[in-house]
CSV table of C-alpha atoms in Angstrom, one decimal:
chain,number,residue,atom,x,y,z
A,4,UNK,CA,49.6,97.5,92.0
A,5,UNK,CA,53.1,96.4,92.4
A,6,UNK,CA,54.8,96.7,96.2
A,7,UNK,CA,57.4,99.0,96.8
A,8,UNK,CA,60.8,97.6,97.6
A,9,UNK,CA,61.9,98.1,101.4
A,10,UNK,CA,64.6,100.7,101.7
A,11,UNK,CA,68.1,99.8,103.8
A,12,UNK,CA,70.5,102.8,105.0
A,13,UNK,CA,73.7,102.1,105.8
A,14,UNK,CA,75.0,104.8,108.1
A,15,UNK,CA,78.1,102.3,109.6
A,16,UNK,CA,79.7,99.3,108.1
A,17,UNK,CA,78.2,96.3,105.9
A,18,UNK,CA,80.1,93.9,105.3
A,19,UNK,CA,80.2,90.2,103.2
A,20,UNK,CA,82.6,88.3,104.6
A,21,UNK,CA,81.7,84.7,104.3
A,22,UNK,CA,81.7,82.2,101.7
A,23,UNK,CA,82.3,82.0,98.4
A,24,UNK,CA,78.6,82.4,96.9
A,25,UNK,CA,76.5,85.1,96.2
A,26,UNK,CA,74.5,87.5,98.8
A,27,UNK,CA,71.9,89.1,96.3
A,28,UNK,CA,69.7,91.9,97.5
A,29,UNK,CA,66.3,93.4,95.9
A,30,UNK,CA,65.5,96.5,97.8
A,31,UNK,CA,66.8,100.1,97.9
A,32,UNK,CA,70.1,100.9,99.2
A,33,UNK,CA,71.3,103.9,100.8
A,34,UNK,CA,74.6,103.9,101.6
A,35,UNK,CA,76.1,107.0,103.1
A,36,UNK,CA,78.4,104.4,105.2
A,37,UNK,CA,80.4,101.7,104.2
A,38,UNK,CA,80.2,98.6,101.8
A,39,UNK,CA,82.5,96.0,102.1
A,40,UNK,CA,83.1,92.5,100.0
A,41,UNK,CA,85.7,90.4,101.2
A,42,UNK,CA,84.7,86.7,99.5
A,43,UNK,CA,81.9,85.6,97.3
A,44,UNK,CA,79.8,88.4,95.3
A,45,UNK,CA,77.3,91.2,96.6
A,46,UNK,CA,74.9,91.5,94.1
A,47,UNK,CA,72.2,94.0,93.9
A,48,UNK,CA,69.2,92.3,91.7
A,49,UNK,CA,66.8,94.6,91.9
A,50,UNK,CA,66.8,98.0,89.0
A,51,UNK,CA,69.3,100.5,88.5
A,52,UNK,CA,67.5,102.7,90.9
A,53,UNK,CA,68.0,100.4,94.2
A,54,UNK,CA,71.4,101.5,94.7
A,55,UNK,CA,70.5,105.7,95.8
A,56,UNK,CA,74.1,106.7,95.3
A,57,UNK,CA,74.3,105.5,92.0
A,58,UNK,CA,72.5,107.4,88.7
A,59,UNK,CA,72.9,107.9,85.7
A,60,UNK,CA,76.5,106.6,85.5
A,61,UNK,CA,77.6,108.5,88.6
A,62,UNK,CA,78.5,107.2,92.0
A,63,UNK,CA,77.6,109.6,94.1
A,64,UNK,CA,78.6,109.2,97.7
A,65,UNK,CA,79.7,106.8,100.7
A,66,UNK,CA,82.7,104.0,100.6
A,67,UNK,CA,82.7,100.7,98.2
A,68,UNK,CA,86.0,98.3,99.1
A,69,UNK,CA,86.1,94.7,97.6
A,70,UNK,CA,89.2,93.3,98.6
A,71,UNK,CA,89.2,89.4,97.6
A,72,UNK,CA,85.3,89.7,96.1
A,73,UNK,CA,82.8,91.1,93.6
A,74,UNK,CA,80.6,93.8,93.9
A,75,UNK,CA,78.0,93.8,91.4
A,76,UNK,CA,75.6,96.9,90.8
A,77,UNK,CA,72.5,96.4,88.8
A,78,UNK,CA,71.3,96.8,85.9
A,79,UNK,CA,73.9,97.4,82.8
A,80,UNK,CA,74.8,101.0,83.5
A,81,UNK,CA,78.6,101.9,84.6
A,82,UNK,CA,80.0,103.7,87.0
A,83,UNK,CA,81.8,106.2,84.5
A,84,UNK,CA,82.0,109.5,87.3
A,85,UNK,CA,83.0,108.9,91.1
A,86,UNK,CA,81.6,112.5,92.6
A,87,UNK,CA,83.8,113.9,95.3
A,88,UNK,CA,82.4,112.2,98.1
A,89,UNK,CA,82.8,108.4,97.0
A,90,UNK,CA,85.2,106.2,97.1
A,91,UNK,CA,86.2,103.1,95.6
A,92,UNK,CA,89.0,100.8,97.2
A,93,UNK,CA,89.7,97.4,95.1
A,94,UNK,CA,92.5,95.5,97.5
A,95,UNK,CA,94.0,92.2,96.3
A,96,UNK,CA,94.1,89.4,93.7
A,97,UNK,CA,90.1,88.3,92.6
A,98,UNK,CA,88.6,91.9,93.6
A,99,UNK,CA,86.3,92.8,90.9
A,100,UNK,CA,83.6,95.9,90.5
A,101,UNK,CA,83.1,94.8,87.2
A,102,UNK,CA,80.5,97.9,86.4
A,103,UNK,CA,83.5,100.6,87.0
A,104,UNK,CA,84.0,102.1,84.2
A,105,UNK,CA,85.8,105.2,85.5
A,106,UNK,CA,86.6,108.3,82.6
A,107,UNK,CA,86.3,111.1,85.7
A,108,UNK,CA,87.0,110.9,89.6
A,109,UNK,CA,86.5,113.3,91.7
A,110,UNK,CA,86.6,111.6,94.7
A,111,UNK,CA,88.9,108.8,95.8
A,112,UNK,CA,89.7,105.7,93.9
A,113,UNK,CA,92.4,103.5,95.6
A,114,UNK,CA,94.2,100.3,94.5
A,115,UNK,CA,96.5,97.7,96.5
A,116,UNK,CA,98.2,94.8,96.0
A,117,UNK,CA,95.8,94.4,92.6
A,118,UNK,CA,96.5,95.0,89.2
A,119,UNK,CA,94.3,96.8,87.1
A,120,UNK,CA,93.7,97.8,83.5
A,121,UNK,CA,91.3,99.9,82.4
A,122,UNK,CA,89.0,99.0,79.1
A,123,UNK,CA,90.6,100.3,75.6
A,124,UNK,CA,89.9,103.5,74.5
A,125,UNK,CA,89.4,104.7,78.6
A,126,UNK,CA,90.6,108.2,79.5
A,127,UNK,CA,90.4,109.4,82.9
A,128,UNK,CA,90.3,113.3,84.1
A,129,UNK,CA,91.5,113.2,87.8
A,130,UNK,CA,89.9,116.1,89.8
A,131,UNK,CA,90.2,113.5,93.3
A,132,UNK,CA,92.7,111.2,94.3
A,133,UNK,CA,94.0,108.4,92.7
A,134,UNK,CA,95.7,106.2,95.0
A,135,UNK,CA,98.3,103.2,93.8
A,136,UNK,CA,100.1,101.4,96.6
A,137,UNK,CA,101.0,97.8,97.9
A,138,UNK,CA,102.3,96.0,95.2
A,139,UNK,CA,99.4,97.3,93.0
A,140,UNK,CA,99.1,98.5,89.2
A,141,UNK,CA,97.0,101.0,87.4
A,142,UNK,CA,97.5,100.3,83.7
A,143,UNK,CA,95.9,102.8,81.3
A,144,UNK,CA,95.0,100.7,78.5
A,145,UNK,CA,97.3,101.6,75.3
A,146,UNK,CA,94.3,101.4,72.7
A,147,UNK,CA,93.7,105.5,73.0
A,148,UNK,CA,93.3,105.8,76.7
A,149,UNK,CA,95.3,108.6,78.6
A,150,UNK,CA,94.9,109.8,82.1
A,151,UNK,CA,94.5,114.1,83.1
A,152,UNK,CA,95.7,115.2,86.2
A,153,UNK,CA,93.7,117.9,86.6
A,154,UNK,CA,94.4,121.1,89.4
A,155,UNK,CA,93.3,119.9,92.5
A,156,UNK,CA,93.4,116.7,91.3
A,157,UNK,CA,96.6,113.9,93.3
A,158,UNK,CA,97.8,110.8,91.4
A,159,UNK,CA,100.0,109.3,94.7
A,160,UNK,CA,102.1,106.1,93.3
A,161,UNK,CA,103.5,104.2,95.8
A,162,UNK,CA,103.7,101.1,93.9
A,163,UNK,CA,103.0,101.2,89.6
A,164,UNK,CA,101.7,103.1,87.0
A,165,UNK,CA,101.7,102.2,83.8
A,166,UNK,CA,100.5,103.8,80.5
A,167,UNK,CA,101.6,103.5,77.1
A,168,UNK,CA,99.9,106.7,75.7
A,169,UNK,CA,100.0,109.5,77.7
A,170,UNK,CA,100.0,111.0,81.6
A,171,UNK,CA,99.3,115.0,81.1
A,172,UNK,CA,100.0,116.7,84.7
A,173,UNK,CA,97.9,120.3,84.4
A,174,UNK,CA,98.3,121.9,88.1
A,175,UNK,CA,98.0,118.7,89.7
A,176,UNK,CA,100.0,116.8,92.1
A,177,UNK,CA,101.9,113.8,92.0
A,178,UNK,CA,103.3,112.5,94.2
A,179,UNK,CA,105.0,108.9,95.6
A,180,UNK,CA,107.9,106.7,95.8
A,181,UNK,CA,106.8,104.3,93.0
A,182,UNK,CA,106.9,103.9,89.6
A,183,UNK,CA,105.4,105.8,86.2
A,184,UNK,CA,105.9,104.3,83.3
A,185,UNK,CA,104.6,106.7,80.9
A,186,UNK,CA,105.3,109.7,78.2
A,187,UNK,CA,104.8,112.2,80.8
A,188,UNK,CA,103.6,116.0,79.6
A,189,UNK,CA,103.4,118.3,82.9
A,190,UNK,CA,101.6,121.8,81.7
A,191,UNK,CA,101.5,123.4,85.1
């Protein structure tokens, strides 16, 4: 028979912080704490199961910041849904989670000092927070994707939004002292 993979909880803070190569890891990760990638790539190798708090599509729970690095889940599954109590922070030029995919958030998703652009044809339904700040940019990509701020949902922009389709406001907030650069429909 084949051995199980050990199983590491994160309850506090991991962070990579060193160098500019790859930290991969093959065993199952819970992570109702922090995961932090600050240089190089943190690469889960093993199936899409090793990561608990991600399945089937959804990121379920606990904190994921790359600010300067790569975070790279496994398998070739996306993180389409962020459930109310995750959240995703990309800070600064060269942070990449290149498996989010997001089309609904219901936690919080936060961006600074990076700019980024969904993948064509995305639309996102914001039940969460949607956090853009420090010199950042969320661009909606203008091949069919729009964003829905739902009620209960926050879109705060502090620093740029940009969308060439459509931002629909239905009994959400927004809120900020930056800039939206889209055909703007508020239904609530």
């Amino acid at each position: 028979g084949s051995t199980p993979l050990p199983l590491w909880k994160n309850i506090g803070q991991l962070a990579k912080t060193g160098g500019s190569g790859t930290t991969a890891m093959d065993f199952i990760f819970d992570n109702p704490g922090n995961l932090s990638v600050s240089s190089g790539t943190f690469s889960f190798t093993g199936s899409t199961t090793s990561v608990l708090q991600f399945s089937s599509g959804s990121l379920t729970a606990g904190s994921w910041d790359v600010s300067g690095g790569t975070l790279d889940f496994p398998g070739t599954s996306n993180a389409t849904v962020l459930e109310a109590a995750a959240s995703v922070t990309l800070s600064g030029a060269g942070s990449s989670f290149p498996q989010l995919q997001l089309s609904t958030i219901r936690g919080t998703f936060s961006l600074f000092g990076i700019n980024y652009t969904t993948p064509a044809s995305t639309s996102i339904s914001n039940f969460g927070l949607v956090h853009v700040d420090g010199g950042a940019t969320l661009t909606i990509n203008a091949t069919g994707g729009t964003f829905l701020n739902t009620a209960g949902g926050t879109l705060s922009v502090y620093s740029t939004f940009v969308s060439t389709s459509t931002l629909t406001n239905s009994l959400g907030t927004i809120t900020g002292s930056g800039s939206i650069q889209a055909n703007v429909t508020n239904s609530g």
